[in-house]
PDB file of C-alpha atoms and ligand atoms in Angstrom:
ATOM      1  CA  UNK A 106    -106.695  56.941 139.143  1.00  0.00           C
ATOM      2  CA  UNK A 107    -106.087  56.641 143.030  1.00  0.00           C
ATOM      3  CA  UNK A 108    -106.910  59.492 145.139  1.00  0.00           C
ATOM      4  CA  UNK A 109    -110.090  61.437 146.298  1.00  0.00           C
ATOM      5  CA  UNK A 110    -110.630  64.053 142.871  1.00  0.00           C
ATOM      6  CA  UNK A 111    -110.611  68.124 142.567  1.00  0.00           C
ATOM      7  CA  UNK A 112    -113.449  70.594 142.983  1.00  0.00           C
ATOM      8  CA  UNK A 113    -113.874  73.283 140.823  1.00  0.00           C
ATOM      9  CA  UNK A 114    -116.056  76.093 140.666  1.00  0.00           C
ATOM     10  CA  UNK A 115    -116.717  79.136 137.815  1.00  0.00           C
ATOM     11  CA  UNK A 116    -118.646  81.927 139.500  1.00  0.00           C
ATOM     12  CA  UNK A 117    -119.324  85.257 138.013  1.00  0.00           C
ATOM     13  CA  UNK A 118    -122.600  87.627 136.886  1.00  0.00           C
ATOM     14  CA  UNK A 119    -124.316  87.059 133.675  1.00  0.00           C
ATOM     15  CA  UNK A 120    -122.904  86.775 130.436  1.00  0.00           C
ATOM     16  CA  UNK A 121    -119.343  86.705 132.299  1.00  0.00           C
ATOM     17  CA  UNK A 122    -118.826  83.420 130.196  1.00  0.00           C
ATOM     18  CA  UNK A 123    -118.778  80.918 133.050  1.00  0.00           C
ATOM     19  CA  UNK A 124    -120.818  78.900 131.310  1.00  0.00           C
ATOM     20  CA  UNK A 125    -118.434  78.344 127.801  1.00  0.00           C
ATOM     21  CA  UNK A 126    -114.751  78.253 129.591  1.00  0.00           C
ATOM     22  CA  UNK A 127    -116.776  75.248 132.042  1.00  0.00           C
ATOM     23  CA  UNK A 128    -117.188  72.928 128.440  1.00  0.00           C
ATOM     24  CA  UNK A 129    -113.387  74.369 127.341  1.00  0.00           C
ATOM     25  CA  UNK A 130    -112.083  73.440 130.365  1.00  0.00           C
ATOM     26  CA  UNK A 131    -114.076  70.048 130.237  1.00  0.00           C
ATOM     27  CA  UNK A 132    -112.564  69.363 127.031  1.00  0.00           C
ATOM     28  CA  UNK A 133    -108.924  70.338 127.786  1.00  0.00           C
ATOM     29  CA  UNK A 134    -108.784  68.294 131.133  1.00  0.00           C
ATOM     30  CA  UNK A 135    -110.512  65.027 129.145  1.00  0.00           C
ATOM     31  CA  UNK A 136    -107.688  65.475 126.167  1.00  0.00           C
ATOM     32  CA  UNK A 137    -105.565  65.661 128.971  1.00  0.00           C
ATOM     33  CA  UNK A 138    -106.728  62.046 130.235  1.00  0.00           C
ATOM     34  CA  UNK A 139    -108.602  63.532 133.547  1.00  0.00           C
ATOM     35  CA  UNK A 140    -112.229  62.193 134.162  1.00  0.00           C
ATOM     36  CA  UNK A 141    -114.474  64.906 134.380  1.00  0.00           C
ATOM     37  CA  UNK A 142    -118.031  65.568 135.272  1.00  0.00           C
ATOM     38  CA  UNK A 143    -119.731  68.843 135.030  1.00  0.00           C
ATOM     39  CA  UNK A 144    -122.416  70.351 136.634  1.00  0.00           C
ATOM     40  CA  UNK A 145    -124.666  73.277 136.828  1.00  0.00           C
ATOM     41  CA  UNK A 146    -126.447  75.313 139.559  1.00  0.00           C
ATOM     42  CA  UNK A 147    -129.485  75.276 140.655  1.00  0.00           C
ATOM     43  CA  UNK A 148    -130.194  71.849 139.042  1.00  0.00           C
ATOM     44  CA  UNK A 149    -127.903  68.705 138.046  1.00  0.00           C
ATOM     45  CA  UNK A 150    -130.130  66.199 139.674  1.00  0.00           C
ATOM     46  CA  UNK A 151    -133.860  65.334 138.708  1.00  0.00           C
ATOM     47  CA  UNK A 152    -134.780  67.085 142.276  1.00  0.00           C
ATOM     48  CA  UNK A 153    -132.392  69.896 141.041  1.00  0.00           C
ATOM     49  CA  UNK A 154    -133.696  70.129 138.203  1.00  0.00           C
ATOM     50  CA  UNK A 155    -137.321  70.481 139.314  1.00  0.00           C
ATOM     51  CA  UNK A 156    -136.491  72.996 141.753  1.00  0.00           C
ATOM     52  CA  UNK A 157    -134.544  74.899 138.868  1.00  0.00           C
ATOM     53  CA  UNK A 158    -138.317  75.225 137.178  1.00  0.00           C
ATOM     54  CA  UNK A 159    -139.938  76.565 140.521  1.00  0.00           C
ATOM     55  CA  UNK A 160    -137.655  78.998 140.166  1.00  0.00           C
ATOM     56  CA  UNK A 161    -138.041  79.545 137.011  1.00  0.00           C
ATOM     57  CA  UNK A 162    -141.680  79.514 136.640  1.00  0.00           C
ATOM     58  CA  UNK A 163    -143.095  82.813 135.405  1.00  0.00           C
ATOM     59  CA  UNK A 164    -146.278  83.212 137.675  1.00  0.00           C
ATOM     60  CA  UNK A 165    -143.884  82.408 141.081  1.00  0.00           C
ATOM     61  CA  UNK A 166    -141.287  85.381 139.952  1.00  0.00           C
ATOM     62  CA  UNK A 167    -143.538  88.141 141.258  1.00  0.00           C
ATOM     63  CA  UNK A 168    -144.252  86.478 144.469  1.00  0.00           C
ATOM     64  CA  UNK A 169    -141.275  84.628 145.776  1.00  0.00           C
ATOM     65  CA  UNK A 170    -139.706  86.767 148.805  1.00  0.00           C
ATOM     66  CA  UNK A 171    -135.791  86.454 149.223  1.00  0.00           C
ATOM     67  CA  UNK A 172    -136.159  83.510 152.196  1.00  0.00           C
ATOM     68  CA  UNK A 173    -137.580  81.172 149.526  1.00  0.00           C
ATOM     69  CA  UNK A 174    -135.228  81.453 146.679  1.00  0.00           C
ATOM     70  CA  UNK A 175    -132.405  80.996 149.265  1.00  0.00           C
ATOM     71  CA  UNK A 176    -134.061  77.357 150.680  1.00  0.00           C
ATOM     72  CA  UNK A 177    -134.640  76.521 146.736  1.00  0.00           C
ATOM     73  CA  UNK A 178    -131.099  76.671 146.080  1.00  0.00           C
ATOM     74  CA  UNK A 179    -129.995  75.149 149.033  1.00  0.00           C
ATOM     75  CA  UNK A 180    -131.930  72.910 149.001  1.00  0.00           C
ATOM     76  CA  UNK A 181    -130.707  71.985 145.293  1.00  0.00           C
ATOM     77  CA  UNK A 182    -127.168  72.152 146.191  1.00  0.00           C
ATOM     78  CA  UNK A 183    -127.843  69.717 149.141  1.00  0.00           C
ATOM     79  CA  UNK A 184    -128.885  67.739 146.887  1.00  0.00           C
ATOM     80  CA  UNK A 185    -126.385  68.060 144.297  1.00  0.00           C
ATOM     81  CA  UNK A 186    -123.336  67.875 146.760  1.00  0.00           C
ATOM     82  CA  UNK A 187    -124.473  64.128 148.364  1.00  0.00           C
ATOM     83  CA  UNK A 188    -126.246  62.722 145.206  1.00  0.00           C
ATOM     84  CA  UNK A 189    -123.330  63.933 142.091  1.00  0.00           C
ATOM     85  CA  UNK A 190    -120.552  65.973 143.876  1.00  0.00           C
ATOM     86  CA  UNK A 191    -119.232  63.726 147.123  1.00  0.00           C
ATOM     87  CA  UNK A 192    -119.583  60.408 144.270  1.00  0.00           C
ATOM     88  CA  UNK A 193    -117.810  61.889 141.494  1.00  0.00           C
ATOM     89  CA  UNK A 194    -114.726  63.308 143.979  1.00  0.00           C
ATOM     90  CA  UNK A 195    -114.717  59.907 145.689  1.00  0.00           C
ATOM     91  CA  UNK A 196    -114.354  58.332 142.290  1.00  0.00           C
ATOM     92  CA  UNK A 197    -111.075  60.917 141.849  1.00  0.00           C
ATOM     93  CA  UNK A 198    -112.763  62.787 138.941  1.00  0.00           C
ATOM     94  CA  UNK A 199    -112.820  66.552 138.560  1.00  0.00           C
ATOM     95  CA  UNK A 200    -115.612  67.546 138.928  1.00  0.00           C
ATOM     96  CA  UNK A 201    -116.727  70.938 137.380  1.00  0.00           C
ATOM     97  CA  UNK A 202    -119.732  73.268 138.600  1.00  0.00           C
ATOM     98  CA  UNK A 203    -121.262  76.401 136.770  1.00  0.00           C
ATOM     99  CA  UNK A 204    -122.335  78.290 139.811  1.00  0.00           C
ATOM    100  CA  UNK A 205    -121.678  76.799 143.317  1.00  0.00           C
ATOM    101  CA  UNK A 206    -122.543  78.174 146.628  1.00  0.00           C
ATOM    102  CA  UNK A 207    -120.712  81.754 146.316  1.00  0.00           C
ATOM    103  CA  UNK A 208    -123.576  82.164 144.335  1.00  0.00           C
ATOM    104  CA  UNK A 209    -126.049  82.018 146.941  1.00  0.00           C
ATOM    105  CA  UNK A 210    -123.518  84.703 149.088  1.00  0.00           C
ATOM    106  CA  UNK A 211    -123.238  87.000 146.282  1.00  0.00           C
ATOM    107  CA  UNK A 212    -126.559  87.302 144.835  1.00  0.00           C
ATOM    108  CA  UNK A 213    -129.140  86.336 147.987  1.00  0.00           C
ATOM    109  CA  UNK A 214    -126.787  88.088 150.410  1.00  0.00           C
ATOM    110  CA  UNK A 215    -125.020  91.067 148.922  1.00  0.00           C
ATOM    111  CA  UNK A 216    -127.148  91.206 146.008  1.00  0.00           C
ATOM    112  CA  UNK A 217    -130.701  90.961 147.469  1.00  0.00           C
ATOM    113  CA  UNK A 218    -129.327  92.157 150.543  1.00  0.00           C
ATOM    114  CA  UNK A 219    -130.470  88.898 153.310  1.00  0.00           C
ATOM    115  CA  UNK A 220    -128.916  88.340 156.351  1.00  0.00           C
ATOM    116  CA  UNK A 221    -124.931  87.562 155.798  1.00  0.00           C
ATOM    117  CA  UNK A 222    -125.044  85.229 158.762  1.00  0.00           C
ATOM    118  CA  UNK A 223    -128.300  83.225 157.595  1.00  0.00           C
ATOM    119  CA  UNK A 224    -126.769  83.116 154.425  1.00  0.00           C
ATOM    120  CA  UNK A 225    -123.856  81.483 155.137  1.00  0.00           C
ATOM    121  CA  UNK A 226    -125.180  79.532 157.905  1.00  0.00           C
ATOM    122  CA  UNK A 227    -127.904  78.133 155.351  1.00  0.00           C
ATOM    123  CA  UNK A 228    -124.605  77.636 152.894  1.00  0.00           C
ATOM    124  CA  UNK A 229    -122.692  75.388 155.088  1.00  0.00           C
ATOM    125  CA  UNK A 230    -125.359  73.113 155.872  1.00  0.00           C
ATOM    126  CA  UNK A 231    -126.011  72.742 152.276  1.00  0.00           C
ATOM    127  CA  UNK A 232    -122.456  71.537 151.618  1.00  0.00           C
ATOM    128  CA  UNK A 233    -121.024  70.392 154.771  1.00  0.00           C
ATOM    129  CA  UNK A 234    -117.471  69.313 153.913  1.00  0.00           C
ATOM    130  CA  UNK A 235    -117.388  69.849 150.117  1.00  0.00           C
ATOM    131  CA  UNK A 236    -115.980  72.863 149.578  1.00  0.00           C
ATOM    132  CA  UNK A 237    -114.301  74.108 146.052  1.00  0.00           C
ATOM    133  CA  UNK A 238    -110.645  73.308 145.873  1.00  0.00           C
ATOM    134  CA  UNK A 239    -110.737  76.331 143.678  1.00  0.00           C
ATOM    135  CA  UNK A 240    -113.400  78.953 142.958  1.00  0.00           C
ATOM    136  CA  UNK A 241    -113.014  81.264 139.733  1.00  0.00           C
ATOM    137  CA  UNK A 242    -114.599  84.746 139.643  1.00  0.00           C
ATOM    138  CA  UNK A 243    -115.224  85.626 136.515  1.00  0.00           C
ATOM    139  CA  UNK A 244    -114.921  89.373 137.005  1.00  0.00           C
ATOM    140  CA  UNK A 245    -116.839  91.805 134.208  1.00  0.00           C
ATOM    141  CA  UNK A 246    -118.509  94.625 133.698  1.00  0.00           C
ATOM    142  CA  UNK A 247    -122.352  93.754 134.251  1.00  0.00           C
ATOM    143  CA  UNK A 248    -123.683  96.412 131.566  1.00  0.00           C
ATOM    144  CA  UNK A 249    -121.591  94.012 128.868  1.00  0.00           C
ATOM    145  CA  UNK A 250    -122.831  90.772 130.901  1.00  0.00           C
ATOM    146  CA  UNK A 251    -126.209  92.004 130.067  1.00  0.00           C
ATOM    147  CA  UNK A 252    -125.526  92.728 126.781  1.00  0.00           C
ATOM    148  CA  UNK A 253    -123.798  89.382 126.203  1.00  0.00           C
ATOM    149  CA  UNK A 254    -126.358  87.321 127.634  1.00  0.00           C
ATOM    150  CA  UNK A 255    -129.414  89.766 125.916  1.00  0.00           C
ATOM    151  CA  UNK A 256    -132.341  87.291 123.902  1.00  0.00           C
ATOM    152  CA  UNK A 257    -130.446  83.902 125.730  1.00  0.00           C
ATOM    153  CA  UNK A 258    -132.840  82.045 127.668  1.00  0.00           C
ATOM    154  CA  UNK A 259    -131.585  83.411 131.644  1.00  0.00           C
ATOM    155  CA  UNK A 260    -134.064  83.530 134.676  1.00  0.00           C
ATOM    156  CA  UNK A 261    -135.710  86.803 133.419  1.00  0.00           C
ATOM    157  CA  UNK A 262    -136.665  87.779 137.048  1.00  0.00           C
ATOM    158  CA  UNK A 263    -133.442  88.621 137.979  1.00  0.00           C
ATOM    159  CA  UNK A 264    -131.838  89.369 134.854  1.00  0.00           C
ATOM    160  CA  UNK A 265    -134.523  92.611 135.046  1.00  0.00           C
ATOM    161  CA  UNK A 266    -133.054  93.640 138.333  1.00  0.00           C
ATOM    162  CA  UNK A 267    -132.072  97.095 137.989  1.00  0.00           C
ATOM    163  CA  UNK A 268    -128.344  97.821 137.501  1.00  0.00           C
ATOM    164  CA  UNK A 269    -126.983  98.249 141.130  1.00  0.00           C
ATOM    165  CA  UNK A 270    -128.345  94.953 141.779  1.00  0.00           C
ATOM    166  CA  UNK A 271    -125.916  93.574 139.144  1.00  0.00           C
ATOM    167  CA  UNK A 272    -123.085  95.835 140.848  1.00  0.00           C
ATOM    168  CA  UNK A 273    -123.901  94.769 144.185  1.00  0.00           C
ATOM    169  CA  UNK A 274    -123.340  91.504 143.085  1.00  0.00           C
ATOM    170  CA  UNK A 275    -120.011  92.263 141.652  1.00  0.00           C
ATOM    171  CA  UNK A 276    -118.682  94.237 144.387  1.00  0.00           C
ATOM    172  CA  UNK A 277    -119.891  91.203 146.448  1.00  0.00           C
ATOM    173  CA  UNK A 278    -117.670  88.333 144.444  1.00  0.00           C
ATOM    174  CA  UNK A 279    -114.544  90.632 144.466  1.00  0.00           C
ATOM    175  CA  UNK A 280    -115.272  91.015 148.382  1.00  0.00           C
ATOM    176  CA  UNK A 281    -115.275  87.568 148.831  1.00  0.00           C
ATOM    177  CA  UNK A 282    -112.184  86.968 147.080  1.00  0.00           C
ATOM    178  CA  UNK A 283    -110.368  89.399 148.936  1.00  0.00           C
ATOM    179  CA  UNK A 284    -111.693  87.401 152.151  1.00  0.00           C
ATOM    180  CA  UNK A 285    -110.890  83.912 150.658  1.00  0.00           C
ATOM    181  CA  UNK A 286    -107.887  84.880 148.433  1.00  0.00           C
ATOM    182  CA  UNK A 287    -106.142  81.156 148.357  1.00  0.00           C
ATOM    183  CA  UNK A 288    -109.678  79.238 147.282  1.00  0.00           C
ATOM    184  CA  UNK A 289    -111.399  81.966 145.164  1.00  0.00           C
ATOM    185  CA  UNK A 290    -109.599  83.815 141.588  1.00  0.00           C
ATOM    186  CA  UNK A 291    -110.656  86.540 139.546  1.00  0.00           C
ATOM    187  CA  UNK A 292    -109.924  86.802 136.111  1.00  0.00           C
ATOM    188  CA  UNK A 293    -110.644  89.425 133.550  1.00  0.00           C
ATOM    189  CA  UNK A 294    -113.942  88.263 132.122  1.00  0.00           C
ATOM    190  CA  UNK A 295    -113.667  91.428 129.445  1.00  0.00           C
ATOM    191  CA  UNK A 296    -111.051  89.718 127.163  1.00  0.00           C
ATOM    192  CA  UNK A 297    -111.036  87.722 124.792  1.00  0.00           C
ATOM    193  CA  UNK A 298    -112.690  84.656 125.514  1.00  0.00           C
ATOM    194  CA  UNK A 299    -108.934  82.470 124.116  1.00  0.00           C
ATOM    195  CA  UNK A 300    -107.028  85.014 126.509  1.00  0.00           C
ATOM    196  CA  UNK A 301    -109.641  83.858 129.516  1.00  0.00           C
ATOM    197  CA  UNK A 302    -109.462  80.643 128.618  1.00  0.00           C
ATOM    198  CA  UNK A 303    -106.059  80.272 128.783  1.00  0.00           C
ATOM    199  CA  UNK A 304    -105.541  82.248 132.574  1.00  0.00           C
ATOM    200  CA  UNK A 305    -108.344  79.875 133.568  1.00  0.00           C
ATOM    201  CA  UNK A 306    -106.295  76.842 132.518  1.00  0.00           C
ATOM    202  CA  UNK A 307    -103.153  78.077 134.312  1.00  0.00           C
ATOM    203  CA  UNK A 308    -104.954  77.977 137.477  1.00  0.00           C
ATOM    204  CA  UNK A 309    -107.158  75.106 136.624  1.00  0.00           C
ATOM    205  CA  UNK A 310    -103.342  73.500 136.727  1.00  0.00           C
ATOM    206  CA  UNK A 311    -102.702  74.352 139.655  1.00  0.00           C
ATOM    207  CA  UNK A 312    -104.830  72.542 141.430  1.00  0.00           C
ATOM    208  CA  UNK A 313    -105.186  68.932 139.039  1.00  0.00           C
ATOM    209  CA  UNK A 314    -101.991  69.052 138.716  1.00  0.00           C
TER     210      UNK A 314
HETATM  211  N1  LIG B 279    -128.536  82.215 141.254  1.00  0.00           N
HETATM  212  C1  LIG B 279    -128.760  82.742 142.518  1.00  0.00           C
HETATM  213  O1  LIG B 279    -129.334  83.822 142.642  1.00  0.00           O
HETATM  214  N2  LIG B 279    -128.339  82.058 143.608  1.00  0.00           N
HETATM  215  C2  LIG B 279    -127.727  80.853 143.529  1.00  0.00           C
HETATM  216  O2  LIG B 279    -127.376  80.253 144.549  1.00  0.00           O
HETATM  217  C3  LIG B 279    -127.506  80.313 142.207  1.00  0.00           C
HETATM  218  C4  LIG B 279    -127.924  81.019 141.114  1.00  0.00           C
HETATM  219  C5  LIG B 279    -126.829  78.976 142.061  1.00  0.00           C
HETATM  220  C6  LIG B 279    -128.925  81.422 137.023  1.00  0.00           C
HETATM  221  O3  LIG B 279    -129.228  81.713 135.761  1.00  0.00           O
HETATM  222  C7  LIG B 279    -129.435  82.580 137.852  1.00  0.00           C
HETATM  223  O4  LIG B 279    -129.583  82.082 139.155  1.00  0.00           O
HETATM  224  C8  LIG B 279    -128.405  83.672 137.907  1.00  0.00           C
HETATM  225  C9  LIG B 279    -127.904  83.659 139.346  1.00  0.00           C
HETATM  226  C10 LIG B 279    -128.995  82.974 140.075  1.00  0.00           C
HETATM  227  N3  LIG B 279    -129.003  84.911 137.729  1.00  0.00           N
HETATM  228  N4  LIG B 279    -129.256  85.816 137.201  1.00  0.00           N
HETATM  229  N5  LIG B 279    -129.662  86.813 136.828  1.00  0.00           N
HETATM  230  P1  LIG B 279    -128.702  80.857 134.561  1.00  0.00           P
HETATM  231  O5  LIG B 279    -128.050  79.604 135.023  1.00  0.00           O
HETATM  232  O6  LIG B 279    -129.824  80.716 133.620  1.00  0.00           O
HETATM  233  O7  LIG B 279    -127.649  81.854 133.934  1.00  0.00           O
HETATM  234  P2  LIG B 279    -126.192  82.305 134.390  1.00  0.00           P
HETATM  235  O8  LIG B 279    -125.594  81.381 135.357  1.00  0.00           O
HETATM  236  O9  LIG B 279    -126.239  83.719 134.781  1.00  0.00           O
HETATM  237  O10 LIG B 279    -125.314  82.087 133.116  1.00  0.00           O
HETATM  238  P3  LIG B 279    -125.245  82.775 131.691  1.00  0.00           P
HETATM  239  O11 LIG B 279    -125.851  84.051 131.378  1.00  0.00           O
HETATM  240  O12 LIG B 279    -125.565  81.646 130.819  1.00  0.00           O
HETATM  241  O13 LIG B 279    -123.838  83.331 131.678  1.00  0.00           O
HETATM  242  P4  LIG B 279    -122.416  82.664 131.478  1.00  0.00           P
HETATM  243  O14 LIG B 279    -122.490  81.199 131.629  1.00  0.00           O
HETATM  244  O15 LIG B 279    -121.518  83.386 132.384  1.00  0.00           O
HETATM  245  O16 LIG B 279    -122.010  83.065 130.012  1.00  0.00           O
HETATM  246  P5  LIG B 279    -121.861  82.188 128.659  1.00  0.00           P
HETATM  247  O17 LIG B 279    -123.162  81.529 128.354  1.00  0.00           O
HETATM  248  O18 LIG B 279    -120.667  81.348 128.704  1.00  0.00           O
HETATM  249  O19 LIG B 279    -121.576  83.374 127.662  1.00  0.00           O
HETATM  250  C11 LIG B 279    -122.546  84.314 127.326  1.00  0.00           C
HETATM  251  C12 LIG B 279    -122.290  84.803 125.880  1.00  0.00           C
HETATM  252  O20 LIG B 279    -121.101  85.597 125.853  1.00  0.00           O
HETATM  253  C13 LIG B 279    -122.069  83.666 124.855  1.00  0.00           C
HETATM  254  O21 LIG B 279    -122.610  84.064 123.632  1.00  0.00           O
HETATM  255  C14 LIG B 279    -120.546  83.576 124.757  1.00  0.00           C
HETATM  256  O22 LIG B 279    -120.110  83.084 123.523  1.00  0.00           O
HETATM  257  C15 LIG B 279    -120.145  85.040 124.962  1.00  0.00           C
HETATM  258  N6  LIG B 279    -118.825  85.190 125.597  1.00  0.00           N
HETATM  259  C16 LIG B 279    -118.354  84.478 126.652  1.00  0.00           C
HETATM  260  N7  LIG B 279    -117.125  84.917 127.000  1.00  0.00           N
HETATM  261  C17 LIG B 279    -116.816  85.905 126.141  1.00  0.00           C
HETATM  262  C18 LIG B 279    -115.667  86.758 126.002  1.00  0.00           C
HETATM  263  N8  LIG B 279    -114.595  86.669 126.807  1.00  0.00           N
HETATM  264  N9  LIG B 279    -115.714  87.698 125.030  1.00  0.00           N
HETATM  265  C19 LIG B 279    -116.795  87.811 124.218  1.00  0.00           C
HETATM  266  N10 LIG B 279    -117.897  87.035 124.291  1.00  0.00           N
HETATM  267  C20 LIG B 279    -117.903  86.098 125.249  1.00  0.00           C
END
């Protein structure tokens, strides 16, 4: 295949289903004869994926301020973006990530409330050039996120953030694709997961196409 490939990300709050229409998708586009690589955030490479455990670990979760969890997923996105991203797009593959830097805006800035600028300063250094040739939101409610993703094995030090957090962070995606309407999508994460599937697909199209 000639031709630098697509970026795609699925964003969304927990238990929005990101995570199961990323391996549809996967499927659908290999049947379809695309070369595809996934990914997830933070992790993906073994740096990632060591810096996924710091922020993971249990005795860190009541000490880590804000500033730190920010550079930790930066800093595995930098990562990320030069050692599996910029290769796989250079190789024309589509390459699709569970949780990309919108994250880090959404949850760090409007969610845990840091500086917007910082944020997004911190955010394009991480990815330089490689931005998403499409972003989807995967809008839903978070009380049936929660109760969804309830007993799955999530970063428990957020997922016990009280409720507004979880609406902040809503709020917060829809915001930003109000502000970036022709990269970022929201679909309705509260129906079925076929009838998500397919409106993912359609715009999935869009852009391999
Ligand atoms: N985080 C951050 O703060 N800053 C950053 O920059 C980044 C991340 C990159 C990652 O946790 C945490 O890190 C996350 C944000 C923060 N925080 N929290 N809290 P993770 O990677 O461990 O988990 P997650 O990304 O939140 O994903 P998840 O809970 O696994 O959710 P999901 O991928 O959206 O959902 P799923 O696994 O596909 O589906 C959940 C269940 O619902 C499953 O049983 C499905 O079969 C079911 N499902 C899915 N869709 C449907 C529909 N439509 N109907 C019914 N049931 C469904």
């Amino acid at each position: 295949m000639g031709g630098r490939g697509k970026f795609i990300t699925l964003e969304g709050g927990e238990g929005c289903g990101k995570s199961t229409i990323m391996e549809r998708l996967a499927e659908r586009l290999r049947a379809a004869g695309r070369a595809v690589l996934t990914c997830r955030e933070p992790g993906g490479t073994e740096i990632g994926e060591q810096i996924r455990q710091v922020l993971q670990y249990t005795r860190y979760r009541s000490v880590m301020c804000g500033e730190t969890e920010l550079l930790l997923f930066a800093a595995s996105r930098a990562q990320l973006v030069r050692e599996v991203i910029e290769p796989s797009l250079a190789a024309g593959r589509v390459v699709l990530c569970d949780r990309f830097m919108d994250s880090t805006t959404v949850y760090q800035g409007a969610g845990r409330g840091l500086d917007a600028g910082v944020v997004a300063a911190i955010n394009r250094a991480a990815v330089g050039s490689c931005m998403p040739d499409l972003t989807v939101v995967i809008d839903l409610d978070p009380r049936i996120g929660l109760e969804r993703a309830r007993g799955r094995d999530l970063f428990d030090r957020m997922e016990n953030q009280a409720l507004e957090f979880y609406e902040r962070v809503r709020a917060g995606y829809l915001a930003l694709a109000q502000r970036e309407p022709a990269r970022v999508k929201v679909v309705d994460g509260a129906k079925d997961l076929a009838a998500v599937e397919e409106e993912v697909w359609r715009l999935v199209q869009d852009v391999v196409s």
